[in-house]
Amino acid sequence: MGWNLKDGLRDCLIAAAPYGGPIALLREPQRRSPSARPQLEIYSASGGTLASFPWKSGVVKQLGWTVCDDLLCIQEDGTVLVYDLFGSFKRHFSMGNEVGQSQVVEAKVFHSPYGTGVAIVTGASRFTLATNIDDLKLRRLPEVPGLQGAPSCWAVLTQDRQSKVLVANGADLFILDYGTCTAVSPPGLSPQATSIIHMCVSFSYKYLALFTDSGHVWMGTSNLREKLSEVETKVRNPPRQMAWCRRPKSQQASVVIMWDRYLLVVGVCKDTIPFHFEDDSVLVPELDSVRIINATNHELLQEVPAACEEIFKIASMAPGALLLEAHKEYEKESQKADEYLREIKEQNLLGEAVKQCVEAAGHEHEAETQKTLLRAASFGKCFLSNFSPEPFVSMCRDLRVLNAVRDYTVGIPLTHTQFKQMTVQVLTDRLVYRRLYPLAIEICRYLKTPEYQGVSRVLKHWACCKVQQKEEADEVIARTISLKLGDAAGISYSEIANKAYECGRTELAIKLLEFEPRSGEQVPLLLRMKRSQLALSKAIESGDTDLVYTVVTYLKNEMNRGDFFMTLRNQPVALSLYRQFCKHQEQDTLKDLFNQDDDHQELGNFYVKASYKEKRLEARMSLLQSAVDEYNKAKNEFAAKATEDEMRLLRFQRKLEEDKGEYLLGFSLHDTLSTLLSLGLHKLAEQLYKDFRVPDKRYWWLKLTALADKADWEELEKFAKSKKSPIGYMPFVEVCVKRNNKFEAKKYVSKVTPEQKVKAHLAVGDLEGAADAAIERRNEGEISTVLSRCTPATDRTLVERLNRAKATATKK
Amino acid sequence: MAHTGRKDAPEPPDFALLKRLAKDQLIYLLEQLPGRKDLFIDADLMSPLDRIANVTTLKQHEVDKLYKVEFKPVVSVSDQLCFLIRPRIQTVKWIADVVNSDKATGRFRRYKIIFTPQKFYACDTVLEEQGVYGDVTSDEWAFYLLPLDDDIISLELPEFFRDYFLEGDQRWVSTAGSALHLLHSLYGPFSKVYGIGRCAKMVYESWREQVEDGEQKAQQPEIGNVFLIDRDVDFVTPLCSQVVYEGLVDDIFRIKCGSVEFGPEVTSSDKGVKVMLNSQDKVFDEIRNEHFSNVFGFLSQKARSLQTAYDKRRGMDIKQMKTFVSEELKGLKQEHRLLSLHIGASESIMKKKTKQDFQELLKTEHSLLEDFEVRECIGFIEEHINRQVSMIDSLRLLCLLSLTENGLLPKDYRSLKAQYLQSYGIEHLLTFANLRQMGLLVEQQPGEALTAVESKVGKLVNDKTAGKLTDAFSSLAKKSNFRALSKKLMLIPKTGEEYDLRVPRDMAYIFSGAYIPLSCKLIEQVLERDGWTGLEEVTRLLNGHEFAVTGGTSGTEARNKTDPQRIILVMFLGGCTYSEISALRFLGREKGYKFIVVTTAITNSSRLLESLLEYQA
């Protein structure tokens, strides 16, 4: 170990993170006098100092590490302080107010798929649990019947997507979840025991070990349905620490129990292995092993992996062992190599042998042994034709990475199994937390991690760290960062800028934002930094309306109305957006907007629109009057005139309502006229026609249709004769025909223009007339039209005449 | 690419995947609110939702009752309310009211809003302002694309058109970008992207950004090229009357989300019927792209062949009869049913469309397109307005007149507007203001005045960084330049020649041989030239904003060779019509392409103009 501890690990609170994580050490936590404060020290797993500082806060009950390498210090009063790897304070939270008086008696930090959790038990024997400290939700667990003071032992379990607490009070066991407290009993627990004094749960939460005052260790599944084994240890004092030591899918699970300087490995198979120590030690349970740390050494205790056992067992005849032997002989240039090789090949096990060697290499920690095994594997591979090189190649890569991080300067002693479980991403994260950027980048490059997951991420972290260096000038930092980051894929300058802003370096943040290629990303931060104008133009530049909207709303609340409108005026996109919002939400604001812009045209439109929402006539009139005024200001005479006409029409309609009781309010001029005509109010209609200068054509059409609808044929005839029709007389014919009055229709046939004669005759069904007209006009097309309407059987003479006429017409 | 000759158009990729993805995500979101719940759905999401997950599926995921969002107080008794809505302020406000009224009566419920396809900040703001932000949880259902058919995908966002082109609101741009991104990640990578229009450019950029942010997978592309086009590049085409069968059905019966409701007059029974119109319907598939004048011929031929198939029964022995019944009869019956439906629909269309009025309407349209006897057209329009034939049709003719003539003479503008107001009420003053802003119906300005406006707008645009932004009023200065474009691109086939609609020789057949749709012609030209070179004059007339970008992949050498390179995704921003789709299908058959049409919504002249009305009684 790289550290130099005078007093060993005595009187220390220690927490070591799994997966070869860092170690935190608090000496003499009980000491309170201001003159001699306890010292909090943070070391890497190899004992390299990362941080050391005097502890100035309250009494710490428990230390623990989160999944992202943050240190949790749980104090007596229920406050939890969070520090990073380098001992800088990050934040704090509380485990509940009720903890206050009763104080935390014991606390545990645990990991689950949901993150890192904290569980405490208070002096009042109540448990409080938080499953994920990043999304803090405190759960106060129900009371345990008959429990006074601290329980004899307890553990946190994660089962069925829920965190539960397993508590022992004497010989009784209880499971506490959010709502209930259930008494449970482990099947087949030896009856001599009067109290369970220690317990531990496996890394995967699947297995449970209980230590009783009779010296028995009960091992079983954590759901307490199955007993695996029970072993008597012959030691009755309570152990200092207990941990499961098993690798995934292993057959030889065991529990490691540690008393002062005595360690016992108790297998499920009932075998025990004793170890003696010289020094106080700490057990760190891992996924596939247990690490043992003391003042001088850091050891790994694990079940020997099957592959290694097969190969290195004395006189092993396993294919892997033979292959290793063969390769050794080959190096010596001895023909025995061939013999060994043949032996494997005869059993058809060469593939198996290579696999064993590769796997064993993964479990070995000595680089030399790894190399030997890999060389043997590579040698064996040469004699195989169809063997996938993938496992071999990836193992070589993994080992290279593993050896690099196991180096004492880095100090992350991972096993291959752990590495596979934690993934490269997490490993890079851990390196980044330790600020080992170059190594992290190298690893990412070496393993060809996609840029935005690997190198870019590391660079981003580096940059975020860089902006915190207070001694360097903004200019310099910005330049360094942009130089190094260049345009690595997936770098978000806005995140870095955000970090800079958090550190109070607004200017630097703005400089950094300049590098952000996506303007959309710059906006939220600019807003937070109160650079709203800049934010607005950036938002517009991004073309993302939603973003523009964000800024506009923000500005609206930030600025006074006048300034706000002025700002919008210079940004048409924002303005049109805001207008749309106002249209739905704030009609009055819309008016103000137009007013400020002197947009009289739009104001006019606004009033017209408003008038339609208004039920009362007076209000409607006054709105329309405003519209007229605005249109006049906008020099839109046409609209002004049209609006005035509308007002006149409304007045007329009101008068009509008063005089005749006809409700026509809101009808268009056309509809009003047609209603009047159909009601027979010809005088009024006439008046309207003159007042509004309705075009003659329209009036004639209207009157014609209205009269025909009423079948007032007499009036129609009078009307037709009143003066020369501006729409001709064809419509008269058509209208009559439409109402199936051919008799009336015929009256007008003679009046239509020569061009329409044929059509008119046809319309009333007068074939002969049509024929006469067509022949008279000598129009070939028209003659054909008539012909097509004739039935040869009945109109034979007519057809002949027409054909003759057609012939002459064509000749011409 | 004429030299490649006529290859058979490749098969389009399978877009059913899009539906599956949307369905899975919806189910996941529904499960985020465990327990029984009532579901409120935005009215216009009903049909699209039905295509993704039917009622049974919803019930399986603990949806008790389904309600339409109707802006009325809620009668549900459920303790959990889930709202599936478009991100509209009005709807969110209504939800806030629901929550607040529950609060007032002391009722506790859980509320969840699922915004689709995305949430807007404005929605959060409304919730915050109404003080219910904490009471409601919200999620996004990234349901961007609904495949309507093998080759039609719709975003089902009809408001895109008004929001973007009229209100100058770019909120949907990123939505369109995301939709494109989704297609890219599933069927890409695209090797070449062409586009024209401001919005197209912004969508392209939004998409590029997403591509750069995300992970890139190397996969075999299923779609080679993409063409993005703004609706305002070509307003003329959607404003013309449609005369191809599918378009006609849409104009008359309104196809909604790929299905149509035929009323009793079509089914000749007392009940209406809802029919899906897509390539699964074999009868429809054959006539959808046909000019209406051919449809009856097809249908009667079909009827005869169907009869022959039925007639096979005669003289069969028992065994043959058995196979006939089990294998063919069902298909024949189905076909029979569809056939009678389409015959009914055609008859109904005939009744409406062969009337004198419609013929004259078409004649007027064609005259306008050809710049022929314009004065008479104006007379016709005037009469049309005076007789109150149809509010929308009159407006449509006015717009066509303005677009083809590059604005109306001030005298005509005033008189036609005044007459229109007399017919339909003064509220249309606002409609005219909107149409003017869109550049759809404008007054010809004396030369100087226009340049003044133009320079003012131009200045505004230049002031802003790199022209990345849209000015809300850009369309003010926009001239349609239709006449010049029509000459340059030869959109009007030579008159005088007989045009056989049975054997169409170019895309003009969709308008009875009178006009080749500008949008489709542009696509054809760009694909042929592999870019915009040689079209400089055209793009200038279209106000620029054209682009052609070759993707990161080595697309160029693969061009013309592989099938995916001949699958072209055309994205219409602001909607496209069935006629345009028919034209593209025709173009595809001619040149051996397969066009996939992605549109913000299927539109037609009525929908387009209705969306621009300001005041609806």
mmCIF file with all atom_site columns, C-alpha atoms in Angstrom, chain B residues 238-242 251 392-393 396 577 603-610:
data_model
loop_
_atom_site.group_PDB
_atom_site.id
_atom_site.type_symbol
_atom_site.label_atom_id
_atom_site.label_alt_id
_atom_site.label_comp_id
_atom_site.label_asym_id
_atom_site.label_entity_id
_atom_site.label_seq_id
_atom_site.pdbx_PDB_ins_code
_atom_site.Cartn_x
_atom_site.Cartn_y
_atom_site.Cartn_z
_atom_site.occupancy
_atom_site.B_iso_or_equiv
_atom_site.pdbx_formal_charge
_atom_site.auth_seq_id
_atom_site.auth_comp_id
_atom_site.auth_asym_id
_atom_site.auth_atom_id
_atom_site.pdbx_PDB_model_num
ATOM 1  C CA . PRO B 1 238 ? -53.790 23.031 -56.223 1.00 0.00 ? 238 PRO B CA 1
ATOM 2  C CA . LEU B 1 239 ? -56.244 25.745 -57.212 1.00 0.00 ? 239 LEU B CA 1
ATOM 3  C CA . CYS B 1 240 ? -57.305 24.040 -60.426 1.00 0.00 ? 240 CYS B CA 1
ATOM 4  C CA . SER B 1 241 ? -60.339 21.782 -60.516 1.00 0.00 ? 241 SER B CA 1
ATOM 5  C CA . GLN B 1 242 ? -59.300 18.185 -60.343 1.00 0.00 ? 242 GLN B CA 1
ATOM 6  C CA . ASP B 1 251 ? -63.012 17.389 -54.329 1.00 0.00 ? 251 ASP B CA 1
ATOM 7  C CA . ILE B 1 392 ? -64.987 28.904 -52.285 1.00 0.00 ? 392 ILE B CA 1
ATOM 8  C CA . ASP B 1 393 ? -65.138 28.420 -56.031 1.00 0.00 ? 393 ASP B CA 1
ATOM 9  C CA . ARG B 1 396 ? -60.571 30.075 -56.218 1.00 0.00 ? 396 ARG B CA 1
ATOM 10 C CA . THR B 1 577 ? -53.188 17.260 -54.171 1.00 0.00 ? 577 THR B CA 1
ATOM 11 C CA . THR B 1 603 ? -54.971 19.227 -49.787 1.00 0.00 ? 603 THR B CA 1
ATOM 12 C CA . ASN B 1 604 ? -57.231 20.502 -52.543 1.00 0.00 ? 604 ASN B CA 1
ATOM 13 C CA . SER B 1 605 ? -58.494 23.883 -53.569 1.00 0.00 ? 605 SER B CA 1
ATOM 14 C CA . SER B 1 606 ? -61.269 23.994 -50.971 1.00 0.00 ? 606 SER B CA 1
ATOM 15 C CA . ARG B 1 607 ? -59.101 22.952 -48.055 1.00 0.00 ? 607 ARG B CA 1
ATOM 16 C CA . LEU B 1 608 ? -56.408 25.366 -49.097 1.00 0.00 ? 608 LEU B CA 1
ATOM 17 C CA . LEU B 1 609 ? -58.742 28.327 -49.287 1.00 0.00 ? 609 LEU B CA 1
ATOM 18 C CA . GLU B 1 610 ? -60.822 27.376 -46.265 1.00 0.00 ? 610 GLU B CA 1
#
